[in-house]
Short mmCIF file of C-alpha atoms in Angstrom, two decimals:
data_model
loop_
_atom_site.label_atom_id
_atom_site.label_comp_id
_atom_site.label_asym_id
_atom_site.label_seq_id
_atom_site.Cartn_x
_atom_site.Cartn_y
_atom_site.Cartn_z
CA LEU A 272 -25.65 13.38 47.40
CA ALA A 273 -23.17 16.00 46.42
CA ASN A 274 -25.47 18.62 46.58
CA THR A 275 -26.85 20.28 49.91
CA ALA A 276 -29.37 21.62 47.89
CA PHE A 277 -30.52 18.59 46.81
CA VAL A 278 -30.54 16.95 49.99
CA ARG A 279 -32.54 19.89 51.74
CA ALA A 280 -34.96 19.71 49.48
CA LEU A 281 -35.39 15.97 50.14
CA ALA A 282 -35.55 16.25 53.72
CA ARG A 283 -38.48 18.45 53.13
CA ARG A 284 -40.59 15.97 51.94
CA SER A 285 -43.08 14.61 54.31
CA PRO A 286 -42.93 11.64 56.00
CA ALA A 287 -39.12 10.79 56.97
CA THR A 288 -36.55 10.38 54.12
CA VAL A 289 -34.79 7.37 54.14
CA VAL A 290 -31.62 6.77 52.10
CA VAL A 291 -29.83 3.33 51.92
CA LEU A 292 -26.48 3.83 50.99
CA MET A 293 -24.26 0.64 50.45
CA TYR A 294 -20.69 0.14 50.28
CA HIS A 295 -18.66 -3.02 49.69
CA ASP A 296 -15.19 -2.22 50.46
CA LEU A 297 -13.09 0.35 51.97
CA ARG A 298 -8.92 0.99 51.02
CA THR A 299 -6.41 2.68 52.76
CA ASP A 300 -5.65 5.84 50.79
CA ASP A 301 -2.32 4.86 49.49
CA ASP A 302 -3.35 1.55 48.03
CA PHE A 303 -4.54 0.83 44.23
CA PRO A 304 -7.62 2.69 43.12
CA ASN A 305 -10.89 0.40 42.69
CA TRP A 306 -14.27 1.77 42.04
CA LEU A 307 -15.83 -0.40 45.13
CA ARG A 308 -13.09 0.22 47.77
CA VAL A 309 -14.05 4.00 48.80
CA PRO A 310 -10.73 5.43 50.61
CA VAL A 311 -11.04 5.57 54.32
CA SER A 312 -10.23 9.35 53.87
CA VAL A 313 -13.07 9.58 51.59
CA PHE A 314 -15.58 7.81 53.96
CA ASP A 315 -14.42 10.06 57.07
CA ARG A 316 -15.70 13.02 55.46
CA GLN A 317 -18.46 10.97 53.51
CA LEU A 318 -19.94 10.10 56.97
CA SER A 319 -19.06 13.54 58.40
CA TRP A 320 -20.97 15.54 55.82
CA LEU A 321 -23.65 12.74 56.00
CA GLY A 322 -24.23 13.30 59.78
CA GLN A 323 -24.35 17.18 59.31
CA VAL A 324 -27.21 17.28 56.90
CA GLY A 325 -29.26 14.11 58.21
CA ARG A 326 -28.97 11.45 60.82
CA PHE A 327 -27.68 7.61 60.91
CA ILE A 328 -30.64 5.12 61.81
CA THR A 329 -30.54 1.25 62.39
CA PRO A 330 -32.42 -1.12 60.36
CA GLN A 331 -34.56 -1.84 63.26
CA GLN A 332 -35.56 1.83 63.08
CA LEU A 333 -37.45 1.23 59.71
CA GLU A 334 -39.68 -1.12 61.39
CA GLU A 335 -41.52 1.65 62.80
CA PRO A 336 -41.32 4.56 60.39
CA GLU A 337 -43.41 6.78 62.46
CA ASP A 338 -40.90 7.87 64.82
CA LEU A 339 -38.30 9.20 62.23
CA ASP A 340 -38.52 13.02 62.27
CA SER A 341 -40.03 14.15 59.13
CA GLY A 342 -38.66 16.93 57.24
CA VAL A 343 -34.85 15.49 58.34
CA LEU A 344 -33.32 12.84 56.33
CA HIS A 345 -32.01 9.58 57.55
CA PHE A 346 -29.27 7.40 56.73
CA LEU A 347 -29.08 3.23 56.40
CA LEU A 348 -25.27 2.20 55.70
CA THR A 349 -25.34 -1.23 54.42
CA PHE A 350 -22.08 -3.09 53.61
CA ASP A 351 -22.23 -5.83 51.09
CA ASP A 352 -20.05 -9.09 51.18
CA GLY A 353 -18.38 -8.83 54.56
CA TYR A 354 -14.54 -7.54 53.54
CA GLU A 355 -12.00 -7.85 56.56
CA ASN A 356 -11.72 -4.35 55.81
CA ASN A 357 -14.85 -3.38 56.88
CA LEU A 358 -14.14 -4.51 60.66
CA GLU A 359 -10.83 -2.85 60.61
CA LEU A 360 -11.36 0.24 58.39
CA ALA A 361 -15.08 0.55 58.65
CA ARG A 362 -15.52 0.32 62.14
CA PRO A 363 -13.56 2.32 64.02
CA LEU A 364 -15.06 5.45 61.88
CA LEU A 365 -18.27 4.44 61.83
CA ALA A 366 -17.68 4.32 66.20
CA LYS A 367 -15.94 8.17 65.34
CA HIS A 368 -19.17 9.06 63.68
CA ARG A 369 -21.83 7.50 66.13
CA ALA A 370 -23.14 5.51 62.63
CA PRO A 371 -24.47 2.20 62.51
CA ALA A 372 -24.65 0.29 59.72
CA LEU A 373 -26.12 -3.05 58.36
CA PHE A 374 -23.39 -5.56 57.46
CA PHE A 375 -24.34 -8.24 55.32
CA VAL A 376 -21.93 -11.08 55.03
CA SER A 377 -21.00 -13.91 52.29
CA THR A 378 -20.36 -16.63 54.32
CA GLY A 379 -19.08 -18.87 51.57
CA PRO A 380 -15.48 -16.85 50.99
CA MET A 381 -15.54 -16.70 54.33
CA GLN A 382 -15.59 -20.68 54.44
CA SER A 383 -13.03 -21.11 52.00
CA GLN A 384 -11.11 -18.21 52.41
CA GLU A 385 -10.77 -17.49 48.56
CA PRO A 386 -11.74 -14.09 47.69
CA PHE A 387 -14.62 -13.22 45.00
CA TRP A 388 -13.60 -14.37 41.72
CA SER A 389 -13.91 -10.66 40.11
CA ASP A 390 -12.43 -9.37 42.97
CA VAL A 391 -9.04 -11.86 41.77
CA VAL A 392 -9.44 -10.16 37.81
CA VAL A 393 -10.00 -6.56 39.30
CA THR A 394 -6.56 -7.17 41.78
CA ILE A 395 -4.67 -8.46 38.87
CA VAL A 396 -5.38 -6.02 36.73
CA GLN A 397 -4.71 -2.74 39.13
CA GLY A 398 -2.25 -4.70 41.17
CA ALA A 399 -0.17 -5.24 38.16
CA GLY A 400 -1.04 -1.78 35.95
CA LEU A 401 -2.00 -4.12 33.24
CA ALA A 402 -2.44 -1.90 29.89
CA GLU A 403 -4.27 -4.94 27.80
CA LEU A 404 -5.23 -8.45 28.15
CA ASP A 405 -5.87 -10.81 25.68
CA LEU A 406 -8.50 -13.22 26.31
CA ARG A 407 -8.88 -14.44 22.91
CA PRO A 408 -7.96 -17.87 23.48
CA TRP A 409 -10.87 -18.40 25.97
CA GLY A 410 -13.13 -16.82 23.36
CA PHE A 411 -13.28 -13.47 24.93
CA GLU A 412 -11.25 -10.12 23.39
CA LEU A 413 -8.57 -8.42 23.65
CA PHE A 414 -9.22 -6.07 26.35
CA ARG A 415 -7.32 -2.51 26.72
CA PHE A 416 -7.29 -0.57 29.83
CA LYS A 417 -6.63 3.39 29.65
CA ALA A 418 -3.56 5.00 31.98
CA GLY A 419 -3.91 7.67 33.87
CA ASP A 420 -7.53 8.44 33.46
CA VAL A 421 -8.92 6.44 36.32
CA ALA A 422 -12.89 6.79 35.38
CA ARG A 423 -12.37 5.51 31.56
CA ARG A 424 -10.16 2.69 33.37
CA TRP A 425 -12.65 1.71 35.21
CA ASP A 426 -15.10 1.77 31.97
CA ASP A 427 -12.67 -0.89 30.67
CA ILE A 428 -12.74 -2.89 33.70
CA GLU A 429 -16.12 -2.82 33.91
CA ARG A 430 -16.33 -3.80 30.32
CA LEU A 431 -14.39 -7.20 31.26
CA LEU A 432 -16.11 -7.69 34.25
CA THR A 433 -19.29 -7.49 32.21
CA ALA A 434 -18.55 -10.29 29.29
CA LEU A 435 -17.04 -12.76 32.06
CA LYS A 436 -20.53 -12.33 33.90
CA ALA A 437 -21.96 -12.62 31.06
CA GLN A 438 -20.49 -15.80 30.50
CA GLY A 439 -21.09 -17.14 33.76
CA ASN A 440 -19.64 -17.57 36.97
CA GLU A 441 -16.08 -19.01 38.03
CA ASP A 442 -17.87 -22.40 37.60
CA ASP A 443 -17.96 -22.21 33.72
CA ALA A 444 -14.95 -23.18 31.66
CA ALA A 445 -14.31 -20.16 29.99
CA VAL A 446 -14.43 -18.12 32.67
CA ALA A 447 -12.61 -20.87 35.14
CA GLY A 448 -9.80 -20.84 32.03
CA VAL A 449 -9.17 -16.70 32.52
CA LEU A 450 -9.01 -17.16 36.47
CA ASP A 451 -6.37 -19.56 36.16
CA HIS A 452 -4.25 -18.08 33.60
CA LEU A 453 -4.38 -14.58 35.40
CA ARG A 454 -3.34 -16.51 38.83
CA ARG A 455 -0.77 -18.46 36.74
CA ARG A 456 0.83 -15.20 34.98
CA HIS A 457 0.09 -12.21 37.04
CA ALA A 458 -0.47 -13.38 40.96
#
């Protein structure tokens, strides 16, 4: 959506165009980078820009699409997983920009007060600034994470997460072993 010409071409379509933007997580600008965690200053600029090129809508407005203006871009904002920062960081900016949003809250992690296992992996790799992670004892490989190049580093982290998810979830013995190792060694 960064190209205004593209956005204007989208908006000219009839009937009204609805673009759903899905967020997960926000972070303060000084927190470590994470490809799912949008810095608050970036989110603030995104909301400002989106409000200039279109209109924010509520999920209820989707039930009566004939009431949406044709030739206008409509944005439905969603947040997945129910991170605490959605309340602390996103809500004030949503209010500032008069932007409604739909929140999907994963009740399991809320009840257990345990983070998603994938967040444990990312937080440890990024928080500890790991250059490599040898997971061969659990049937995986040696993972290396590029320093300095944020995009390429995230490709490396995504490769790690993909390998772990392909094996299973945290109830899988190999994944559980990796998580236990990470928590004991790097938490």
